[in-house]
Amino acid sequence: RYRCSLYRKLMINTIDFHIKELEDMKKYPKELFYIGDNSLLSKHKISIVGSRKPNQYTQQYTHILAKELSNAGITIVSGGAMGVDAIAHNSAGLNNTIMVAGTGLDIRYPAINQQMIKTIEQKGLVLSQFQSGTPSTRYNFPIRNELVVALGDILIVTQADIKSGTMRSVEFALKMGKEIYVLPHQIGQSCGTNKLLEDNKAIPIYDIDKFIAKFSKVISNDGKIDPFLQYCQTNPLYDDAIVNYPNEMFEYELAGKINIKNGTVFIL
């Protein structure tokens, strides 16, 4: 047991570079520890969170969303908890997911997910703001949730009760100005996400394929955001685009990735 513990401590490293996404947090982390592949931080990322006790519908569509987004080159971020978090990590593929822990990285919590966490350490990335030896407490999880939300370009909530930790994540997303997407649920189910829709604070996902296409268009072959395609999402005028990206305009039009219509640039 001593050797195992020592080996794990040797694997724990400290992030020594700036992560732009974390500027959205109330306070940039003083320290950020990790085990695994920190190159995932440079990829296009989407955060998925939700209930620890998801119904069958939520389980099915959380799986589909995480899997298809990962197949489109997007890295999935979540909190490693039971339920939606674990489904999101596993469905993305444990080599293309970032887990944010609410404990020190020498502790794999929750115990039921130990094997999943171990595999993410080996193939993906596990992050924490907490020093080794920090146990699980209820005060840690809002801190973890803020980091989960900050890392993603958007937040997907697949199921949540009104009074839940997941809705605390939603509060962080609203403060950060991030778009929130939710699965539509029947009346009386997932009252938290239904309330977000009622209050026009979230966008429903009705068509999985259209949703995936919306975010995969700006991803290059290496899984990173393509600045030019991201720019073209705003449908710029041709004259402006040719000034800002003269080479890309020519190359991408020849490749059939963009179209010029009535003096405006569109992604195909």
GROMACS .gro file of C-alpha atoms in nm:
model
  268
    1ARG     CA    1   0.000   0.000   0.000
    2TYR     CA    2   0.289   0.237   0.078
    3ARG     CA    3   0.449   0.183  -0.263
    4CYS     CA    4   0.120   0.236  -0.440
    5SER     CA    5   0.057   0.561  -0.251
    6LEU     CA    6   0.409   0.686  -0.318
    7TYR     CA    7   0.380   0.601  -0.688
    8ARG     CA    8   0.056   0.798  -0.715
    9LYS     CA    9   0.207   1.100  -0.540
   10LEU     CA   10   0.493   1.103  -0.787
   11MET     CA   11   0.240   1.122  -1.070
   12ILE     CA   12   0.071   1.433  -0.931
   13ASN     CA   13   0.196   1.743  -1.111
   14THR     CA   14   0.116   2.113  -1.099
   15ILE     CA   15  -0.011   2.305  -1.403
   16ASP     CA   16   0.262   2.557  -1.487
   17PHE     CA   17   0.090   2.743  -1.770
   18HIS     CA   18  -0.200   2.986  -1.797
   19ILE     CA   19  -0.543   2.847  -1.890
   20LYS     CA   20  -0.742   3.125  -2.055
   21GLU     CA   21  -1.080   2.962  -1.988
   22LEU     CA   22  -1.025   2.991  -1.614
   23GLU     CA   23  -1.024   3.371  -1.635
   24ASP     CA   24  -1.403   3.338  -1.621
   25MET     CA   25  -1.384   3.211  -1.264
   26LYS     CA   26  -1.444   3.445  -0.972
   27LYS     CA   27  -1.078   3.396  -0.882
   28TYR     CA   28  -0.814   3.225  -1.095
   29PRO     CA   29  -0.689   2.911  -0.909
   30LYS     CA   30  -0.374   2.964  -0.704
   31GLU     CA   31  -0.270   2.606  -0.775
   32LEU     CA   32  -0.404   2.341  -1.009
   33PHE     CA   33  -0.288   1.981  -0.977
   34TYR     CA   34  -0.319   1.712  -1.239
   35ILE     CA   35  -0.259   1.352  -1.332
   36GLY     CA   36  -0.259   1.254  -1.699
   37ASP     CA   37  -0.250   1.425  -2.036
   38ASN     CA   38  -0.263   1.803  -1.991
   39SER     CA   39  -0.267   1.855  -2.370
   40LEU     CA   40  -0.644   1.795  -2.347
   41LEU     CA   41  -0.668   2.145  -2.201
   42SER     CA   42  -0.581   2.292  -2.541
   43LYS     CA   43  -0.871   2.115  -2.714
   44HIS     CA   44  -1.226   2.233  -2.772
   45LYS     CA   45  -1.417   2.140  -2.454
   46ILE     CA   46  -1.780   2.105  -2.349
   47SER     CA   47  -1.896   2.045  -1.992
   48ILE     CA   48  -2.172   1.795  -1.915
   49VAL     CA   49  -2.328   1.768  -1.569
   50GLY     CA   50  -2.647   1.638  -1.413
   51SER     CA   51  -2.825   1.423  -1.161
   52ARG     CA   52  -2.654   1.146  -0.964
   53LYS     CA   53  -2.971   0.940  -1.018
   54PRO     CA   54  -3.061   0.996  -1.384
   55ASN     CA   55  -3.366   0.830  -1.533
   56GLN     CA   56  -3.335   0.596  -1.830
   57TYR     CA   57  -3.409   0.871  -2.084
   58THR     CA   58  -3.132   1.089  -1.938
   59GLN     CA   59  -2.887   0.799  -1.929
   60GLN     CA   60  -2.951   0.722  -2.296
   61TYR     CA   61  -2.916   1.076  -2.426
   62THR     CA   62  -2.625   1.172  -2.202
   63HIS     CA   63  -2.444   0.874  -2.352
   64ILE     CA   64  -2.532   0.975  -2.709
   65LEU     CA   65  -2.435   1.340  -2.657
   66ALA     CA   66  -2.099   1.265  -2.495
   67LYS     CA   67  -2.010   0.996  -2.748
   68GLU     CA   68  -2.102   1.200  -3.056
   69LEU     CA   69  -1.935   1.517  -2.929
   70SER     CA   70  -1.618   1.318  -2.858
   71ASN     CA   71  -1.633   1.163  -3.205
   72ALA     CA   72  -1.648   1.518  -3.341
   73GLY     CA   73  -1.317   1.597  -3.169
   74ILE     CA   74  -1.456   1.768  -2.860
   75THR     CA   75  -1.324   1.684  -2.514
   76ILE     CA   76  -1.586   1.624  -2.246
   77VAL     CA   77  -1.546   1.781  -1.900
   78SER     CA   78  -1.732   1.662  -1.590
   79GLY     CA   79  -1.696   1.608  -1.216
   80GLY     CA   80  -1.644   1.234  -1.180
   81ALA     CA   81  -1.959   1.182  -0.968
   82MET     CA   82  -2.208   0.897  -0.993
   83GLY     CA   83  -2.482   0.924  -1.253
   84VAL     CA   84  -2.459   1.177  -1.536
   85ASP     CA   85  -2.092   1.263  -1.470
   86ALA     CA   86  -1.976   0.901  -1.494
   87ILE     CA   87  -2.189   0.839  -1.805
   88ALA     CA   88  -2.040   1.147  -1.974
   89HIS     CA   89  -1.681   1.044  -1.897
   90ASN     CA   90  -1.726   0.684  -2.006
   91SER     CA   91  -1.923   0.767  -2.320
   92ALA     CA   92  -1.668   1.024  -2.435
   93GLY     CA   93  -1.393   0.762  -2.408
   94LEU     CA   94  -1.165   0.787  -2.108
   95ASN     CA   95  -0.880   0.914  -2.328
   96ASN     CA   96  -1.082   1.220  -2.432
   97THR     CA   97  -1.226   1.340  -2.105
   98ILE     CA   98  -1.127   1.575  -1.823
   99MET     CA   99  -1.243   1.494  -1.472
  100VAL     CA  100  -1.236   1.766  -1.208
  101ALA     CA  101  -1.201   1.619  -0.860
  102GLY     CA  102  -1.344   1.756  -0.536
  103THR     CA  103  -1.061   1.599  -0.332
  104GLY     CA  104  -0.685   1.580  -0.341
  105LEU     CA  105  -0.561   1.368  -0.629
  106ASP     CA  106  -0.425   1.100  -0.399
  107ILE     CA  107  -0.789   1.013  -0.324
  108ARG     CA  108  -1.010   0.853  -0.587
  109TYR     CA  109  -1.362   0.965  -0.498
  110PRO     CA  110  -1.632   0.840  -0.511
  111ALA     CA  111  -1.512   0.489  -0.437
  112ILE     CA  112  -1.765   0.336  -0.675
  113ASN     CA  113  -1.591   0.516  -0.964
  114GLN     CA  114  -1.234   0.426  -0.862
  115GLN     CA  115  -1.164   0.214  -1.170
  116MET     CA  116  -1.298   0.482  -1.403
  117ILE     CA  117  -1.088   0.749  -1.232
  118LYS     CA  118  -0.777   0.530  -1.249
  119THR     CA  119  -0.826   0.486  -1.624
  120ILE     CA  120  -0.880   0.860  -1.677
  121GLU     CA  121  -0.552   0.920  -1.490
  122GLN     CA  122  -0.378   0.684  -1.734
  123LYS     CA  123  -0.547   0.794  -2.059
  124GLY     CA  124  -0.723   1.126  -2.000
  125LEU     CA  125  -0.679   1.406  -1.747
  126VAL     CA  126  -0.779   1.451  -1.382
  127LEU     CA  127  -0.760   1.801  -1.228
  128SER     CA  128  -0.799   1.935  -0.875
  129GLN     CA  129  -0.753   2.262  -0.689
  130PHE     CA  130  -0.695   2.068  -0.366
  131GLN     CA  131  -0.369   1.958  -0.206
  132SER     CA  132  -0.301   1.587  -0.161
  133GLY     CA  133  -0.478   1.450   0.143
  134THR     CA  134  -0.779   1.681   0.110
  135PRO     CA  135  -1.088   1.468   0.178
  136SER     CA  136  -1.436   1.496   0.033
  137THR     CA  137  -1.641   1.767   0.205
  138ARG     CA  138  -1.956   1.950   0.098
  139TYR     CA  139  -1.757   2.275   0.080
  140ASN     CA  140  -1.529   2.134  -0.190
  141PHE     CA  141  -1.790   2.063  -0.451
  142PRO     CA  142  -1.897   2.419  -0.540
  143ILE     CA  143  -1.526   2.487  -0.598
  144ARG     CA  144  -1.504   2.181  -0.821
  145ASN     CA  145  -1.825   2.275  -1.004
  146GLU     CA  146  -1.700   2.623  -1.089
  147LEU     CA  147  -1.389   2.474  -1.249
  148VAL     CA  148  -1.595   2.219  -1.446
  149VAL     CA  149  -1.813   2.498  -1.586
  150ALA     CA  150  -1.523   2.734  -1.662
  151LEU     CA  151  -1.334   2.479  -1.870
  152GLY     CA  152  -1.620   2.419  -2.113
  153ASP     CA  153  -1.720   2.651  -2.395
  154ILE     CA  154  -2.082   2.571  -2.306
  155LEU     CA  155  -2.261   2.379  -2.031
  156ILE     CA  156  -2.495   2.087  -2.097
  157VAL     CA  157  -2.728   1.986  -1.813
  158THR     CA  158  -2.908   1.661  -1.893
  159GLN     CA  159  -3.118   1.633  -1.574
  160ALA     CA  160  -3.142   1.832  -1.250
  161ASP     CA  161  -3.377   1.894  -0.960
  162ILE     CA  162  -3.435   2.254  -0.856
  163LYS     CA  163  -3.249   2.216  -0.527
  164SER     CA  164  -2.936   2.033  -0.638
  165GLY     CA  165  -2.563   2.076  -0.676
  166THR     CA  166  -2.612   2.073  -1.052
  167MET     CA  167  -2.814   2.394  -1.031
  168ARG     CA  168  -2.519   2.551  -0.850
  169SER     CA  169  -2.318   2.475  -1.163
  170VAL     CA  170  -2.588   2.650  -1.364
  171GLU     CA  171  -2.546   2.960  -1.147
  172PHE     CA  172  -2.174   2.963  -1.230
  173ALA     CA  173  -2.251   2.931  -1.602
  174LEU     CA  174  -2.497   3.221  -1.589
  175LYS     CA  175  -2.243   3.442  -1.412
  176MET     CA  176  -1.981   3.350  -1.672
  177GLY     CA  177  -2.217   3.427  -1.958
  178LYS     CA  178  -2.196   3.074  -2.098
  179GLU     CA  179  -2.474   2.919  -2.304
  180ILE     CA  180  -2.663   2.645  -2.120
  181TYR     CA  181  -2.820   2.355  -2.309
  182VAL     CA  182  -3.063   2.105  -2.160
  183LEU     CA  183  -3.256   1.796  -2.258
  184PRO     CA  184  -3.633   1.855  -2.272
  185HIS     CA  185  -3.812   1.653  -2.002
  186GLN     CA  186  -4.172   1.568  -1.921
  187ILE     CA  187  -4.362   1.778  -1.668
  188GLY     CA  188  -4.267   1.671  -1.316
  189GLN     CA  189  -3.927   1.538  -1.423
  190SER     CA  190  -3.599   1.731  -1.410
  191CYS     CA  191  -3.778   2.033  -1.264
  192GLY     CA  192  -3.451   2.229  -1.252
  193THR     CA  193  -3.390   2.218  -1.628
  194ASN     CA  194  -3.758   2.270  -1.706
  195LYS     CA  195  -3.749   2.587  -1.492
  196LEU     CA  196  -3.445   2.708  -1.686
  197LEU     CA  197  -3.641   2.665  -2.010
  198GLU     CA  198  -3.944   2.842  -1.862
  199ASP     CA  199  -3.722   3.135  -1.761
  200ASN     CA  200  -3.545   3.143  -2.101
  201LYS     CA  201  -3.210   3.072  -1.935
  202ALA     CA  202  -3.135   2.755  -2.132
  203ILE     CA  203  -3.164   2.621  -2.485
  204PRO     CA  204  -3.334   2.284  -2.543
  205ILE     CA  205  -3.164   2.012  -2.744
  206TYR     CA  206  -3.429   1.870  -2.975
  207ASP     CA  207  -3.211   1.733  -3.253
  208ILE     CA  208  -2.886   1.562  -3.152
  209ASP     CA  209  -2.737   1.565  -3.503
  210LYS     CA  210  -2.798   1.938  -3.552
  211PHE     CA  211  -2.657   2.010  -3.207
  212ILE     CA  212  -2.339   1.811  -3.276
  213ALA     CA  213  -2.297   1.976  -3.618
  214LYS     CA  214  -2.323   2.322  -3.461
  215PHE     CA  215  -2.013   2.261  -3.251
  216SER     CA  216  -1.813   2.032  -3.477
  217LYS     CA  217  -1.795   2.280  -3.766
  218VAL     CA  218  -1.524   2.482  -3.598
  219ILE     CA  219  -1.308   2.181  -3.504
  220SER     CA  220  -0.995   2.102  -3.707
  221ASN     CA  221  -0.854   1.752  -3.761
  222ASP     CA  222  -0.636   1.772  -3.449
  223GLY     CA  223  -0.938   1.841  -3.229
  224LYS     CA  224  -0.860   2.209  -3.175
  225ILE     CA  225  -1.070   2.512  -3.258
  226ASP     CA  226  -1.010   2.644  -3.609
  227PRO     CA  227  -0.993   3.026  -3.564
  228PHE     CA  228  -1.100   3.093  -3.920
  229LEU     CA  229  -1.407   2.867  -3.905
  230GLN     CA  230  -1.493   3.013  -3.566
  231TYR     CA  231  -1.476   3.358  -3.728
  232CYS     CA  232  -1.696   3.240  -4.015
  233GLN     CA  233  -1.965   3.130  -3.769
  234THR     CA  234  -2.047   3.500  -3.733
  235ASN     CA  235  -2.123   3.512  -4.109
  236PRO     CA  236  -1.884   3.799  -4.182
  237LEU     CA  237  -1.897   4.010  -4.495
  238TYR     CA  238  -1.674   3.884  -4.774
  239ASP     CA  239  -1.478   4.211  -4.790
  240ASP     CA  240  -1.396   4.193  -4.418
  241ALA     CA  241  -1.307   3.822  -4.428
  242ILE     CA  242  -1.071   3.862  -4.723
  243VAL     CA  243  -0.884   4.135  -4.533
  244ASN     CA  244  -0.857   3.934  -4.210
  245TYR     CA  245  -0.798   3.586  -4.358
  246PRO     CA  246  -0.690   3.619  -4.724
  247ASN     CA  247  -0.515   3.280  -4.752
  248GLU     CA  248  -0.780   3.085  -4.560
  249MET     CA  249  -1.062   3.234  -4.768
  250PHE     CA  250  -0.908   3.094  -5.086
  251GLU     CA  251  -0.812   2.755  -4.938
  252TYR     CA  252  -1.138   2.687  -4.755
  253GLU     CA  253  -1.356   2.788  -5.046
  254LEU     CA  254  -1.165   2.552  -5.276
  255ALA     CA  255  -1.199   2.276  -5.015
  256GLY     CA  256  -1.575   2.330  -5.002
  257LYS     CA  257  -1.577   2.430  -4.634
  258ILE     CA  258  -1.725   2.777  -4.688
  259ASN     CA  259  -1.958   2.943  -4.935
  260ILE     CA  260  -1.992   3.306  -5.041
  261LYS     CA  261  -2.349   3.422  -5.098
  262ASN     CA  262  -2.467   3.781  -5.145
  263GLY     CA  263  -2.137   3.911  -5.013
  264THR     CA  264  -2.155   3.705  -4.692
  265VAL     CA  265  -1.946   3.406  -4.579
  266PHE     CA  266  -2.122   3.087  -4.466
  267ILE     CA  267  -1.983   2.760  -4.326
  268LEU     CA  268  -2.095   2.454  -4.526
   0.00000   0.00000   0.00000
